[in-house]
PDB file of C-alpha atoms in Angstrom:
ATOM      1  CA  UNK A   1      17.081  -6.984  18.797  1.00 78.00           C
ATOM      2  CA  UNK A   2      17.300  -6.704  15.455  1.00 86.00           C
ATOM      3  CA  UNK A   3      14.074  -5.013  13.175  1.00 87.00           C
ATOM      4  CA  UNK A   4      12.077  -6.104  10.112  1.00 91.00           C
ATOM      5  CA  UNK A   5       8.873  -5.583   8.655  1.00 94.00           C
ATOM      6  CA  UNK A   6       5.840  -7.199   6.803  1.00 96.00           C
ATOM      7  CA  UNK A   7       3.841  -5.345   4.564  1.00 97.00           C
ATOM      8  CA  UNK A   8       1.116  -6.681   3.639  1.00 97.00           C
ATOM      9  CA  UNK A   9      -1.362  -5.459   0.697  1.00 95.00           C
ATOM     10  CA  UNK A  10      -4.899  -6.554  -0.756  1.00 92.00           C
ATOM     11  CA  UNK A  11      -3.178  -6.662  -4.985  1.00 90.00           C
ATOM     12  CA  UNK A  12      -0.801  -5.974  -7.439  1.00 92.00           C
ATOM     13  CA  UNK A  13      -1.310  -2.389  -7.980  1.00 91.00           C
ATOM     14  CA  UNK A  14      -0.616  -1.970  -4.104  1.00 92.00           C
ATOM     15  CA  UNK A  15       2.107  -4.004  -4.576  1.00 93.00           C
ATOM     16  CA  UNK A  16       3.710  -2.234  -7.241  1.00 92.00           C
ATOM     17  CA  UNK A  17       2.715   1.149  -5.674  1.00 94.00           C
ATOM     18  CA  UNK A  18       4.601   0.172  -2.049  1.00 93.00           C
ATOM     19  CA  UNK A  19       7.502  -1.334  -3.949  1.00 91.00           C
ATOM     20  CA  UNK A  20       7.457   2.330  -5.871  1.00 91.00           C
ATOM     21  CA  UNK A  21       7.295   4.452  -2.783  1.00 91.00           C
ATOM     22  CA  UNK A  22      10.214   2.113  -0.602  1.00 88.00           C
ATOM     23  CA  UNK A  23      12.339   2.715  -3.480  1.00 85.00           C
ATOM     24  CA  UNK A  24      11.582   6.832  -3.247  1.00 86.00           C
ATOM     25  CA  UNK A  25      11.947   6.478  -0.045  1.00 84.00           C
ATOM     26  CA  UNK A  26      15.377   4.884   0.026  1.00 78.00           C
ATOM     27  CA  UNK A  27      16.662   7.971  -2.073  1.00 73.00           C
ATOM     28  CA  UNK A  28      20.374   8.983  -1.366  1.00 54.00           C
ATOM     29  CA  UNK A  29      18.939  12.693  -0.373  1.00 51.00           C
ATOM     30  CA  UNK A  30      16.442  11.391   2.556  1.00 57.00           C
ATOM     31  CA  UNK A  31      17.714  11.066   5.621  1.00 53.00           C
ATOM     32  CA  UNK A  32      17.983   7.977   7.550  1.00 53.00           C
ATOM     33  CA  UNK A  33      18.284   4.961   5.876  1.00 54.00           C
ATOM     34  CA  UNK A  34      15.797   2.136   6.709  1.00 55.00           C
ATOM     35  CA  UNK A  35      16.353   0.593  10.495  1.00 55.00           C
ATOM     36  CA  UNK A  36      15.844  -2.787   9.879  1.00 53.00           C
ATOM     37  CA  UNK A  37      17.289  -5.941   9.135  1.00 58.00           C
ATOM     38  CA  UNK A  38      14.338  -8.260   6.818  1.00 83.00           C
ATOM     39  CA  UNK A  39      11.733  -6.493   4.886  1.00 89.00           C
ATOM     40  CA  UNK A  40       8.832  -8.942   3.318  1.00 93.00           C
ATOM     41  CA  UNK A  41       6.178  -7.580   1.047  1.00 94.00           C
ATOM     42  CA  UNK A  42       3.107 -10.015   0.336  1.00 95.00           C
ATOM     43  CA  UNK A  43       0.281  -9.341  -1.551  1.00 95.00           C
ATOM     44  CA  UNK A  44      -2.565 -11.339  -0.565  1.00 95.00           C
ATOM     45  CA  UNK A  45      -4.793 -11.095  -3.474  1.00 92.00           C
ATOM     46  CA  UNK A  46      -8.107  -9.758  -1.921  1.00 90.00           C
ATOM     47  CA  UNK A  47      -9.458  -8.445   1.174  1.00 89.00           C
ATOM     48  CA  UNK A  48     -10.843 -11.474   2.537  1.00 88.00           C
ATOM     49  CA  UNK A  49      -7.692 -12.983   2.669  1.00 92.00           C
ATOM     50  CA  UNK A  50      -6.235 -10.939   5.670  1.00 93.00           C
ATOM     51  CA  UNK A  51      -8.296 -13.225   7.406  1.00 86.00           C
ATOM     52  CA  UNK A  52      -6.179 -16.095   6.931  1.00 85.00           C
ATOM     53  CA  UNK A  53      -3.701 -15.980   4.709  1.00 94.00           C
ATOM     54  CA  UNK A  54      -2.115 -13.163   5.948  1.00 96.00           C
ATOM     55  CA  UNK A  55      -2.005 -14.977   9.820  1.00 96.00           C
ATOM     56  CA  UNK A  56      -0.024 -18.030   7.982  1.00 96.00           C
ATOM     57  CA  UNK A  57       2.849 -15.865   6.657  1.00 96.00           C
ATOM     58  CA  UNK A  58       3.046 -13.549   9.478  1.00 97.00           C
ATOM     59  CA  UNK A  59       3.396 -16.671  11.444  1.00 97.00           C
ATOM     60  CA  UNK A  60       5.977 -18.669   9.136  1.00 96.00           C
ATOM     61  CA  UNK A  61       8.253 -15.184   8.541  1.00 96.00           C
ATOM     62  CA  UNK A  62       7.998 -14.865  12.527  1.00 95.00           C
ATOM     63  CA  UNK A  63       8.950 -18.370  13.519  1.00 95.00           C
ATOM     64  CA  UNK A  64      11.522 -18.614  11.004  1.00 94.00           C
ATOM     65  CA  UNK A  65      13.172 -14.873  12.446  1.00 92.00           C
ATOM     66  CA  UNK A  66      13.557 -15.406  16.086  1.00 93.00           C
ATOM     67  CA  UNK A  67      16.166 -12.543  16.299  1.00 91.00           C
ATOM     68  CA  UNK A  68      14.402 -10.184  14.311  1.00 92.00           C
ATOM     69  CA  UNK A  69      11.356  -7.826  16.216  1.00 93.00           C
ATOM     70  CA  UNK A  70       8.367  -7.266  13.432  1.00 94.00           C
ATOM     71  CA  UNK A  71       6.493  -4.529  12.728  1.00 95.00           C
ATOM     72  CA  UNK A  72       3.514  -5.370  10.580  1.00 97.00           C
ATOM     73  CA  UNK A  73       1.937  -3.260   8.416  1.00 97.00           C
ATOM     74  CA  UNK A  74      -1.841  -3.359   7.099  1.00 97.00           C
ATOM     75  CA  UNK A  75      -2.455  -1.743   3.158  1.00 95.00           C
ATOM     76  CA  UNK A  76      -5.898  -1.426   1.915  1.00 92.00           C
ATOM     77  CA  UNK A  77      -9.005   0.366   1.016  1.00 90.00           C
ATOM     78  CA  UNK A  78     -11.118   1.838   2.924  1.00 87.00           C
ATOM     79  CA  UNK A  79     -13.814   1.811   0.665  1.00 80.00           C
ATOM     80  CA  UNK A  80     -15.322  -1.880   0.997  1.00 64.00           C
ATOM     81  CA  UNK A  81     -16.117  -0.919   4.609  1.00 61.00           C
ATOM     82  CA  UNK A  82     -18.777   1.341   4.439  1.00 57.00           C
ATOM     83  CA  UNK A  83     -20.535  -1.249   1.666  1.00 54.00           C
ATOM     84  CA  UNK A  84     -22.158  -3.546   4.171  1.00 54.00           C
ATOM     85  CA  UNK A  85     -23.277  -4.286   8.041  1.00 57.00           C
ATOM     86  CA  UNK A  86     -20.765  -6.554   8.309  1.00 70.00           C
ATOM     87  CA  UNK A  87     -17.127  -5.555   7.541  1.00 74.00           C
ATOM     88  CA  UNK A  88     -15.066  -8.283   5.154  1.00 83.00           C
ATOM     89  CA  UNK A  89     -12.171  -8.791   7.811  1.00 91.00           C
ATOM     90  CA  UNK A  90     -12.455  -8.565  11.545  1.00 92.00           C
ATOM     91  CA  UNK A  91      -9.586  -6.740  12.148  1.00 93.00           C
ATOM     92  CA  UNK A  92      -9.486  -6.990  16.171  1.00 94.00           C
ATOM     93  CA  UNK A  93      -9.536 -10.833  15.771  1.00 95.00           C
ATOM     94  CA  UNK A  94      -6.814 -10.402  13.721  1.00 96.00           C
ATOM     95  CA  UNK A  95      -4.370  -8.042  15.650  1.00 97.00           C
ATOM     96  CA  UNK A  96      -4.935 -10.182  18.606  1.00 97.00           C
ATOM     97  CA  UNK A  97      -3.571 -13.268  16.333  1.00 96.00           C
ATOM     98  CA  UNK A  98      -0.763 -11.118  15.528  1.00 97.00           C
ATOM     99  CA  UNK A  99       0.165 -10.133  19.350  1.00 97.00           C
ATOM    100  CA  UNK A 100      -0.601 -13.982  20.329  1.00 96.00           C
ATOM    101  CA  UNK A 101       2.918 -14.633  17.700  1.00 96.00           C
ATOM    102  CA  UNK A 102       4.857 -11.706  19.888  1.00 95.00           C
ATOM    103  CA  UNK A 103       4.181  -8.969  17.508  1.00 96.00           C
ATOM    104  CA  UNK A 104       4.132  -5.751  19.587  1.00 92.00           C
ATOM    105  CA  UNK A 105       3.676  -3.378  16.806  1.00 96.00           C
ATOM    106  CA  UNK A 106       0.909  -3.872  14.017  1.00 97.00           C
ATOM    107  CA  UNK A 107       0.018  -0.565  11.534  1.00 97.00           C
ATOM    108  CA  UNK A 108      -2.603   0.139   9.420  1.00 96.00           C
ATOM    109  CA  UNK A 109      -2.101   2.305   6.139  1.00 95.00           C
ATOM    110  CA  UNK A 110      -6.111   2.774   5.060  1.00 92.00           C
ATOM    111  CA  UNK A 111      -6.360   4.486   1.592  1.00 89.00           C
ATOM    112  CA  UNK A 112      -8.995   6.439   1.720  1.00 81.00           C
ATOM    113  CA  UNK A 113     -11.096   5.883   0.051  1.00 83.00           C
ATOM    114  CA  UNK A 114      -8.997   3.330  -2.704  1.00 90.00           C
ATOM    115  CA  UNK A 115      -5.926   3.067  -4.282  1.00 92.00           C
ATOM    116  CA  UNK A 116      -6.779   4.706  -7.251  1.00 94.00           C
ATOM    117  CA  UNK A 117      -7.626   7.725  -4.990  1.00 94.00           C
ATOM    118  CA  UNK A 118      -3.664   7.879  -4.469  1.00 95.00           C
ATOM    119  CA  UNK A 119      -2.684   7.710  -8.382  1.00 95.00           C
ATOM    120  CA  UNK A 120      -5.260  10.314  -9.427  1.00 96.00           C
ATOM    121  CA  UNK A 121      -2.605  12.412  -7.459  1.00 95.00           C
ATOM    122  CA  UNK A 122      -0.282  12.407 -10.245  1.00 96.00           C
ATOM    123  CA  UNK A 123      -3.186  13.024 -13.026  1.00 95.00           C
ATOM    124  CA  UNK A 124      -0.031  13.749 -15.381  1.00 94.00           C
ATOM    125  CA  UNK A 125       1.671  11.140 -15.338  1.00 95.00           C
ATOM    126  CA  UNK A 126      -1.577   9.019 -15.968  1.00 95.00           C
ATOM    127  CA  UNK A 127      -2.372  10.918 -18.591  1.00 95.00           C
ATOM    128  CA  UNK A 128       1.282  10.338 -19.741  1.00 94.00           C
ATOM    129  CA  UNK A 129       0.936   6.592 -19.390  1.00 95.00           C
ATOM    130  CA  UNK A 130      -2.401   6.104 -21.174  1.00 95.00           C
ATOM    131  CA  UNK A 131      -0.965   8.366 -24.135  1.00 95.00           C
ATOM    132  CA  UNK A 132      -3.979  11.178 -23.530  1.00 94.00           C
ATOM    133  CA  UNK A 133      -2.504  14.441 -24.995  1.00 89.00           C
ATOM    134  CA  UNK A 134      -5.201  16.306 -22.785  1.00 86.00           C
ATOM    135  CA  UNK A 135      -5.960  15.773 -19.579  1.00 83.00           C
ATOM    136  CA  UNK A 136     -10.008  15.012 -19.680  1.00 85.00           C
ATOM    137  CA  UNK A 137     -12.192  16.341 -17.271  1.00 88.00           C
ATOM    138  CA  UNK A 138     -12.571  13.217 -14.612  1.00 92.00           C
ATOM    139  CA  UNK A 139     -15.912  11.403 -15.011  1.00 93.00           C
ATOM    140  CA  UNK A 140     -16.489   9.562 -11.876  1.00 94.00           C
ATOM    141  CA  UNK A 141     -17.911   9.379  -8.103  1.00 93.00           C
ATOM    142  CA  UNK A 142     -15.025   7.838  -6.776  1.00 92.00           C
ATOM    143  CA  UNK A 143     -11.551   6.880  -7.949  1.00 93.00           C
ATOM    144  CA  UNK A 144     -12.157   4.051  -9.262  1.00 93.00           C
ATOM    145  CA  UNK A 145     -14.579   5.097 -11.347  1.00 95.00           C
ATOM    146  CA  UNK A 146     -12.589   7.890 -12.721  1.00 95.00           C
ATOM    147  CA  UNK A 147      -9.539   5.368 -12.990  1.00 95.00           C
ATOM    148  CA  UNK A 148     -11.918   3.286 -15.542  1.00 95.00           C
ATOM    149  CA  UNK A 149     -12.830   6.179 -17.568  1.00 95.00           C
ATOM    150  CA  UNK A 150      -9.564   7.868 -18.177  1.00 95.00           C
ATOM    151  CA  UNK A 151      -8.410   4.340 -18.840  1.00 95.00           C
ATOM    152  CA  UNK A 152     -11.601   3.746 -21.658  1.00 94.00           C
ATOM    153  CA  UNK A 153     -10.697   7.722 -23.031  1.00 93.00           C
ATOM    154  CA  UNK A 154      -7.466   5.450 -23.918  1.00 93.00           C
ATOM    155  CA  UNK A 155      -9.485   2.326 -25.194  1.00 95.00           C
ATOM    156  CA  UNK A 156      -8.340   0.250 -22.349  1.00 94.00           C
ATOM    157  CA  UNK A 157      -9.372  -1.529 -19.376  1.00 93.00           C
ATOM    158  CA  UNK A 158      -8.341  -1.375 -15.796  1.00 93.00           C
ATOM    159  CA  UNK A 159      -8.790  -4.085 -13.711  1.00 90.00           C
ATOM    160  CA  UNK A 160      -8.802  -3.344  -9.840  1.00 85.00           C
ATOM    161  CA  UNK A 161      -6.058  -5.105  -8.250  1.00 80.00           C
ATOM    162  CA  UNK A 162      -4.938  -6.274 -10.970  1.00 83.00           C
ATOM    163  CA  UNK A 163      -1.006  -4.937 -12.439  1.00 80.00           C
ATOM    164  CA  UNK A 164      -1.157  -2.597 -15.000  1.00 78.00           C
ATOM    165  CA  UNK A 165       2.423  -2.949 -17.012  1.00 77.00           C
ATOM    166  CA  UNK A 166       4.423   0.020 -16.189  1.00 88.00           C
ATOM    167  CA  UNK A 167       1.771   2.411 -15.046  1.00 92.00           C
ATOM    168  CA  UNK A 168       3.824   2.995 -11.936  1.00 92.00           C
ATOM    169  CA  UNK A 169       7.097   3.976 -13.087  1.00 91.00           C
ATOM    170  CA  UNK A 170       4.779   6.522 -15.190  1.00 93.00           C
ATOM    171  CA  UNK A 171       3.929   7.989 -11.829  1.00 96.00           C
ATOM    172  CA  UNK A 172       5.259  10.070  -9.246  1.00 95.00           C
ATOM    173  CA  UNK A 173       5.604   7.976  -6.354  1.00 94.00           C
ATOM    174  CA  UNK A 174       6.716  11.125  -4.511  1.00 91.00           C
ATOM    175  CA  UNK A 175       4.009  13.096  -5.002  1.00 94.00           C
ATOM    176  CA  UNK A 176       1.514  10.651  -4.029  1.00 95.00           C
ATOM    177  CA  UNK A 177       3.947   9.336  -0.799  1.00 92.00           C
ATOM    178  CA  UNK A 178       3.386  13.061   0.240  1.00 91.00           C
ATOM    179  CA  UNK A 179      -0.143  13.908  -0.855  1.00 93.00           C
ATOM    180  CA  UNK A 180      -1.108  11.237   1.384  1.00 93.00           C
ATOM    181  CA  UNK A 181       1.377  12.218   4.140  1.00 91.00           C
ATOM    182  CA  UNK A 182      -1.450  11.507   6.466  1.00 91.00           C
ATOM    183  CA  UNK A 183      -0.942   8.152   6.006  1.00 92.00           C
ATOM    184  CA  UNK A 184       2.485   7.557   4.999  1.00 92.00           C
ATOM    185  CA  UNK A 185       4.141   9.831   7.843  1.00 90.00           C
ATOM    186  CA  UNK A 186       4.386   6.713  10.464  1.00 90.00           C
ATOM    187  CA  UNK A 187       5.244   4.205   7.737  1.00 91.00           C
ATOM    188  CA  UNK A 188       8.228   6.639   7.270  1.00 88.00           C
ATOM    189  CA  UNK A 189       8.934   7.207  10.685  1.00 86.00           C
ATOM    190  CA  UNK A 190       9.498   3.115  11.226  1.00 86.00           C
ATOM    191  CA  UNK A 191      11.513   2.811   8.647  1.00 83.00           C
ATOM    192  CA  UNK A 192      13.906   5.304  10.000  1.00 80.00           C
ATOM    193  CA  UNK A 193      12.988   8.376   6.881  1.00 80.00           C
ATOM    194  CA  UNK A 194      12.594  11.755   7.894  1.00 70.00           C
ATOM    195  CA  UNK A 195       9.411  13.029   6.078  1.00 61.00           C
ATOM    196  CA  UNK A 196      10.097  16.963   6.335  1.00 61.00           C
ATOM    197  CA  UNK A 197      12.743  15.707   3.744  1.00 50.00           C
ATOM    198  CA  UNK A 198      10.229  14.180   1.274  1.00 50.00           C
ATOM    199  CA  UNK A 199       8.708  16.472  -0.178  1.00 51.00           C
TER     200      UNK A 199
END
């Protein structure tokens, strides 16, 4: 049977970050070249909406494939779970909607502790994008918040979640695909990239 996968992230940063890092990792020096036949990237828009959203499309993009075998993927933060008793998205509810479709193989990629965690990794080439001749000394107790002040050092905004033109091809997307290799090394391994050639 043949393979695909859904990826499935909480905004457009992610979105634009994941699009970055496939396209790194479908360099002409990596080996293996992506085992799979459909790829589908959806950004949800928000946490909450893994709930539901995320178990239409998965179903739609399944029922509409019935040669192809899915892996799914699952991108977000880690950082909105620790807020509260209760956690935004259930996510045993929601792998068991996923296996009740026939998905056999569902993947979470948990930035710890956000996104912006993962582009502090390449403080250059933020520093390059926002036009700072020095890199500042990060103000900040988490990523975010450090995100928002180099951004203000700049006299702009960020928005989380929200897509920051051309930030991203500012970055390198290799250098935060392997400073997180934690996380990345299985999403590599399914699509068929050997990661000892990444970095």
């Amino acid at each position: 049977m043949k393979r695909g996968f859904m990826v499935f992230l909480e905004g457009e940063t992610e979105e634009e970050l994941y699009q970055g890092i496939i396209s790194f990792l479908r360099n002409d020096k990596l080996e293996g070249h992506f085992k799979l036949k459909k790829l589908h990237i959806h950004n949800l828009k928000g946490i909450g909406n893994f709930k539901l959203k995320l178990l239409g499309k998965a179903e739609k993009i399944n029922s509409n494939n019935p040669d192809i075998e899915y892996t799914v993927f699952l991108c977000y933060d880690t950082d909105v779970f620790g807020l509260g008793k209760k956690p935004p998205v259930d996510w045993s509810h929601v792998e068991s909607r996923l296996k009740q479709m026939g998905i056999k193989k569902i993947i979470h990629l948990k930035a710890d502790k956000s996104i912006e965690d993962w582009l502090l990794c390449d403080l250059n080439g933020l520093c390059s994008y926002l036009k700072l001749s020095k890199k500042p000394k990060l103000k900040g107790r988490t990523g975010y918040e450090k995100i928002c002040n180099l951004f203000r050092a700049s006299n702009r905004v960020y928005t989380k979640g929200s897509k920051a033109s051309g930030l991203i091809s500012k970055l390198d997307v290799g250098k935060i695909t392997c400073s997180n290799c934690d996380v990345m090394s299985e999403f590599c391994k399914e699509l068929g990239v050997n990661c000892d050639n990444t970095e």
